[in-house]
PDB file of C-alpha atoms in Angstrom:
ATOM      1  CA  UNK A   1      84.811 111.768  48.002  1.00 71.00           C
ATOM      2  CA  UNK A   2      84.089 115.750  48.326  1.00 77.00           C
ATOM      3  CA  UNK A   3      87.318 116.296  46.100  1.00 80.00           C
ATOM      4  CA  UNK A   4      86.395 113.765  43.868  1.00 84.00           C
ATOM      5  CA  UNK A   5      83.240 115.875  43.189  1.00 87.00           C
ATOM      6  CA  UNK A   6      84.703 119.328  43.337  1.00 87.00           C
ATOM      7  CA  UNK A   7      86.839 118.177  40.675  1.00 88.00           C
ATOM      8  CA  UNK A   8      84.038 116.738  38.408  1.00 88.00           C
ATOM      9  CA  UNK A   9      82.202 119.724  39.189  1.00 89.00           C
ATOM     10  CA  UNK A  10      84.745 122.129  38.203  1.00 89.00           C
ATOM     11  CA  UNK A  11      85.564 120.377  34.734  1.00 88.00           C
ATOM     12  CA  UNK A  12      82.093 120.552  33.699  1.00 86.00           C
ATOM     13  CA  UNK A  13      81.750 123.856  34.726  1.00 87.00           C
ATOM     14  CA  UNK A  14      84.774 125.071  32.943  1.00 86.00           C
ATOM     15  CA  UNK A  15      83.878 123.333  29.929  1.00 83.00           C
ATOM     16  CA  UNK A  16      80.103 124.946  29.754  1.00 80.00           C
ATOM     17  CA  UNK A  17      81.356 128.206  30.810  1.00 81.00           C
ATOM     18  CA  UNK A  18      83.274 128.432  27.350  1.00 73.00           C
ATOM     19  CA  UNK A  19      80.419 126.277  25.270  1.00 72.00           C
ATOM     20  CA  UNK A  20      82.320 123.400  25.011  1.00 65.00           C
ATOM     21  CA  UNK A  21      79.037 121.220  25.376  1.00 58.00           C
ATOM     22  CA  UNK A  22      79.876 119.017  22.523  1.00 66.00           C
ATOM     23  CA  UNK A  23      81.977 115.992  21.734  1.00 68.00           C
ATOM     24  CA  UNK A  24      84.943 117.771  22.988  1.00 75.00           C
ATOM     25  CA  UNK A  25      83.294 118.130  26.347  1.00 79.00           C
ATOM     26  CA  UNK A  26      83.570 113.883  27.157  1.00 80.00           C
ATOM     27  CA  UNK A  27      86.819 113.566  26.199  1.00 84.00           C
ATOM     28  CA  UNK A  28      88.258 116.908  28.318  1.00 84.00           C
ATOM     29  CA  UNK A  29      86.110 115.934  31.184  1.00 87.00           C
ATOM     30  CA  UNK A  30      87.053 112.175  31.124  1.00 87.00           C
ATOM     31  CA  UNK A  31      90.349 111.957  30.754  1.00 90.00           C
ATOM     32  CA  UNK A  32      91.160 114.954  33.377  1.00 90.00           C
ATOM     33  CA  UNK A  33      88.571 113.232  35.712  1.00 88.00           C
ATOM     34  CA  UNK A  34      90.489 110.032  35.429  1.00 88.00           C
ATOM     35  CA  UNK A  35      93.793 111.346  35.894  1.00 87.00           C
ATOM     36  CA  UNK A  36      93.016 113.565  39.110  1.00 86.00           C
ATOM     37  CA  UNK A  37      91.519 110.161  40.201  1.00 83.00           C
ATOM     38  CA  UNK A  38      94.467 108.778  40.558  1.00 77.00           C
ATOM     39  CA  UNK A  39      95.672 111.075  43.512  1.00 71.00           C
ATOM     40  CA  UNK A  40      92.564 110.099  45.230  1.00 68.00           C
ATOM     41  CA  UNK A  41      93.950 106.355  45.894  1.00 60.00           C
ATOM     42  CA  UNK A  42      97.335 107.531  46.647  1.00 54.00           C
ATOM     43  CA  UNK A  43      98.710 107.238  50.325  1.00 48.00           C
ATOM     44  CA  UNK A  44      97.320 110.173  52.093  1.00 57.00           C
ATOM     45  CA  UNK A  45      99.553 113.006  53.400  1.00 56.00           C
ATOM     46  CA  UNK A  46      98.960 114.318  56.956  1.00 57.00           C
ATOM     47  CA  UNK A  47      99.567 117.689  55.758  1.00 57.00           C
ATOM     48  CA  UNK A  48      98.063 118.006  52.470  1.00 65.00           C
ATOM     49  CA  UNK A  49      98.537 121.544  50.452  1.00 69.00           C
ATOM     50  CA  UNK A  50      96.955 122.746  47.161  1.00 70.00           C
ATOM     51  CA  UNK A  51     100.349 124.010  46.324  1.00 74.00           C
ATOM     52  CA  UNK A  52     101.470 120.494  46.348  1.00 75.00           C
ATOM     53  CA  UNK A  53      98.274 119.300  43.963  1.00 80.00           C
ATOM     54  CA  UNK A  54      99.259 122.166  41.173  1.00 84.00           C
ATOM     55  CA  UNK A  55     102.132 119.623  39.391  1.00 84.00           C
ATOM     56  CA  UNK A  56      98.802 116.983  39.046  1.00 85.00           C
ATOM     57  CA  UNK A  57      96.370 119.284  38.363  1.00 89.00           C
ATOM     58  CA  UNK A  58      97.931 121.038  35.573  1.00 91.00           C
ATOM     59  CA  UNK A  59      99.276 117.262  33.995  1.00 90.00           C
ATOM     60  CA  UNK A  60      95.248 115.903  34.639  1.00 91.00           C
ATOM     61  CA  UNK A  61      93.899 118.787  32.441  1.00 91.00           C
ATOM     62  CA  UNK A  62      96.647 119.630  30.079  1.00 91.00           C
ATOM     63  CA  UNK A  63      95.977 115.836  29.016  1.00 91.00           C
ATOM     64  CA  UNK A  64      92.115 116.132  28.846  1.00 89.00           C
ATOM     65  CA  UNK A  65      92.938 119.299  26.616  1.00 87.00           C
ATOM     66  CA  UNK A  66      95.318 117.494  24.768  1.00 88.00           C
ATOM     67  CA  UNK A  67      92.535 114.507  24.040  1.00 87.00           C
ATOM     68  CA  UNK A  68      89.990 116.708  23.512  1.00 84.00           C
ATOM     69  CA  UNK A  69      92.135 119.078  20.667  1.00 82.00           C
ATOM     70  CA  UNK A  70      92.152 115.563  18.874  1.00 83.00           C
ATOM     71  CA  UNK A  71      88.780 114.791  18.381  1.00 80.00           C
ATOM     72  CA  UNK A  72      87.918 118.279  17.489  1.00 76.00           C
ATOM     73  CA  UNK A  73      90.768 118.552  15.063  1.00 72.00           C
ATOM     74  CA  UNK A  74      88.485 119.382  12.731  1.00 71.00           C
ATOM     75  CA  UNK A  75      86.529 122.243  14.044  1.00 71.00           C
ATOM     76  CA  UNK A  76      89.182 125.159  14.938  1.00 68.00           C
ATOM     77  CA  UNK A  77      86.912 127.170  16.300  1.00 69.00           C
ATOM     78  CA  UNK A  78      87.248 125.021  19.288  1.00 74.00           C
ATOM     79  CA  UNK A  79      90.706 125.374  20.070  1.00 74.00           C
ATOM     80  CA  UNK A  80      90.533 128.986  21.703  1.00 76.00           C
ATOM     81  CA  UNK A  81      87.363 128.015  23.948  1.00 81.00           C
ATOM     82  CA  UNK A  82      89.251 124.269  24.795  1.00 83.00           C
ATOM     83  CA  UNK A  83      92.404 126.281  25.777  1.00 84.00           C
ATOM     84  CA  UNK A  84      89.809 129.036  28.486  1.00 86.00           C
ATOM     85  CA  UNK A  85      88.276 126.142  29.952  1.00 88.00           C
ATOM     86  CA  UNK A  86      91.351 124.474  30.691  1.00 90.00           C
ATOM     87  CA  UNK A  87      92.782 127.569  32.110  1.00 91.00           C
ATOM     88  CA  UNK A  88      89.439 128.124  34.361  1.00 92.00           C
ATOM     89  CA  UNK A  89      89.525 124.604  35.311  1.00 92.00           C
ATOM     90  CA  UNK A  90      92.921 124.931  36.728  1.00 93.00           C
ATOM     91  CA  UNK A  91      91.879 127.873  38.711  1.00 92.00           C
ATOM     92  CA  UNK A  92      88.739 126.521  39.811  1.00 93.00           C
ATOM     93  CA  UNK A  93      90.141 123.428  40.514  1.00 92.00           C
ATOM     94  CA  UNK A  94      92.684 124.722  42.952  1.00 91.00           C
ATOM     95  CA  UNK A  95      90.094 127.214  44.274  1.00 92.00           C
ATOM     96  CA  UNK A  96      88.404 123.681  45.200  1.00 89.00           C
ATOM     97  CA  UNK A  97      91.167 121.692  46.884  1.00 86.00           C
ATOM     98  CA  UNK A  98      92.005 125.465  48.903  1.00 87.00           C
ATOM     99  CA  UNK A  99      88.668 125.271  50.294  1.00 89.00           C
ATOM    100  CA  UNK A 100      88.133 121.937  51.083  1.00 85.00           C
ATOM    101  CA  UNK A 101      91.875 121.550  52.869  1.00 82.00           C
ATOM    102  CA  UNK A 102      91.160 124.528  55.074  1.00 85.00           C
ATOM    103  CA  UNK A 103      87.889 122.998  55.731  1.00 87.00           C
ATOM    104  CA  UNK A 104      89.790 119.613  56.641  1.00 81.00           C
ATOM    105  CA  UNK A 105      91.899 121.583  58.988  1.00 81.00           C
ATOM    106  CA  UNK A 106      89.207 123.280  60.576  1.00 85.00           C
ATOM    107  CA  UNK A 107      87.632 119.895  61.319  1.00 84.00           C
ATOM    108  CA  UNK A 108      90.682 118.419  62.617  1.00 80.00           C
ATOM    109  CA  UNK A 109      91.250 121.358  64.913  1.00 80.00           C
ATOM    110  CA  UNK A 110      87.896 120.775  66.447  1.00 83.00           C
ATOM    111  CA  UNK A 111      88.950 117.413  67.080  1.00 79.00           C
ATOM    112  CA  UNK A 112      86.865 115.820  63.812  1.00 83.00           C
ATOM    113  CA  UNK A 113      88.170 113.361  61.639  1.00 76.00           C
ATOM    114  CA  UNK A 114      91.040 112.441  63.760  1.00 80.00           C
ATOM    115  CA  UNK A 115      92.747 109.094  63.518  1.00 80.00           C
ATOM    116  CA  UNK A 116      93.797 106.824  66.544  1.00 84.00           C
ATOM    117  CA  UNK A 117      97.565 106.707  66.780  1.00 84.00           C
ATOM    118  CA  UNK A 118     100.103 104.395  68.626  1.00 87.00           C
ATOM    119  CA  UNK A 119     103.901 105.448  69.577  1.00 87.00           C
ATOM    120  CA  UNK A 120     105.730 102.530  69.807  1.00 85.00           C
ATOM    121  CA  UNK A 121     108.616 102.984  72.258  1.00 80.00           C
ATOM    122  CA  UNK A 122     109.532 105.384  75.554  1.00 78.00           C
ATOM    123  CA  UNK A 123     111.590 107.871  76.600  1.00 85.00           C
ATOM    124  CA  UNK A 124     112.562 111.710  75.567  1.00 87.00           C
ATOM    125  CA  UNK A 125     112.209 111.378  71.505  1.00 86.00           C
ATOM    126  CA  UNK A 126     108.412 109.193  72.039  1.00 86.00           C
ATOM    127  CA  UNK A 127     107.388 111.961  74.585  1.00 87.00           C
ATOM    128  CA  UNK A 128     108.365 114.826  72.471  1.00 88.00           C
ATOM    129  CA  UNK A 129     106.933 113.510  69.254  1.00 85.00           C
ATOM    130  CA  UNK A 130     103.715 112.977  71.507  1.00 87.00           C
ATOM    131  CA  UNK A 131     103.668 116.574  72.438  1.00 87.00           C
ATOM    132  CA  UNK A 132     104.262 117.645  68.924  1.00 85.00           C
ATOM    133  CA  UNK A 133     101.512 115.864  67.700  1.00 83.00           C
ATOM    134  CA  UNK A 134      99.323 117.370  70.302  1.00 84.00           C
ATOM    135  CA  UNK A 135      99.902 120.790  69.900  1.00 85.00           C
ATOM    136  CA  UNK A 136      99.498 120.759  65.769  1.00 81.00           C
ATOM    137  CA  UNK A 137      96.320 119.455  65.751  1.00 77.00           C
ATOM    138  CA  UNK A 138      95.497 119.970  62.020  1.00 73.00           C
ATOM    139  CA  UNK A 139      97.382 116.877  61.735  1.00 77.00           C
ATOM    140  CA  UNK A 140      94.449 114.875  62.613  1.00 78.00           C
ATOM    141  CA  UNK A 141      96.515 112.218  64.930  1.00 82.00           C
ATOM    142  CA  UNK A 142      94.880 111.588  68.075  1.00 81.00           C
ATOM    143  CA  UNK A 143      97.010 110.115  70.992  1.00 81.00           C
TER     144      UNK A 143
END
């Protein structure tokens, strides 16, 4: 939910920062919204990165640019300020998911947010995966 809205806010920010407050603005907010959206459903990653977000950022708001350079095909003036935003969005996009991940971590270190987990089985390899998973606790798995 918080990256959900870090992402919204960052669009719209990007896209007032260079005046884009127009019909442009729906389109380049939507359809970057929507795509990013779909990484929210995905199966979750223990160890989630930024780094590994860049590939879907950069796809989710080169496509709102790309939708938005169509409905303004008209007014040129708009390309140079719809090609900033996107740029700034990027940035403060990533800026977002940075923050909130090392905020994630911090939690999980504290022993917040953790999940219940189960090792099925004995013996050396269950034990060591156990202590593993107790010493890296920014994995949020709680035996």
């Amino acid at each position: 939910m918080a990256l959900a809205l870090a992402d919204l806010t960052g669009l719209i920010v990007a896209s007032r920062v260079f005046e884009l407050w127009n019909r442009t603005t729906v389109p380049f907010v939507l359809v970057s919204w929507l795509l990013l959206a779909r990484g929210y459903t995905r199966q979750r990653r223990l160890v989630r990165s930024a780094g590994q977000d860049l590939n879907q950022v950069v796809s989710a708001v080169g496509a709102g640019t790309v939708t938005a350079a169509l409905v303004a095909v008209r007014t040129p003036w708009v390309a140079n300020s719809l090609l900033n935003a996107a740029l700034l969005a990027v940035g403060l996009l990533l800026l977002a998911r940075v923050v909130l991940l090392g905020l994630i971590r911090l939690l999980r270190r504290a022993g917040k947010g953790t999940e219940p987990t189960i090792i099925v089985g004995d013996g050396s390899a269950a034990g060591q995966f156990a202590r593993a998973v107790t010493r890296k606790k920014q994995l949020g798995l709680e035996i």
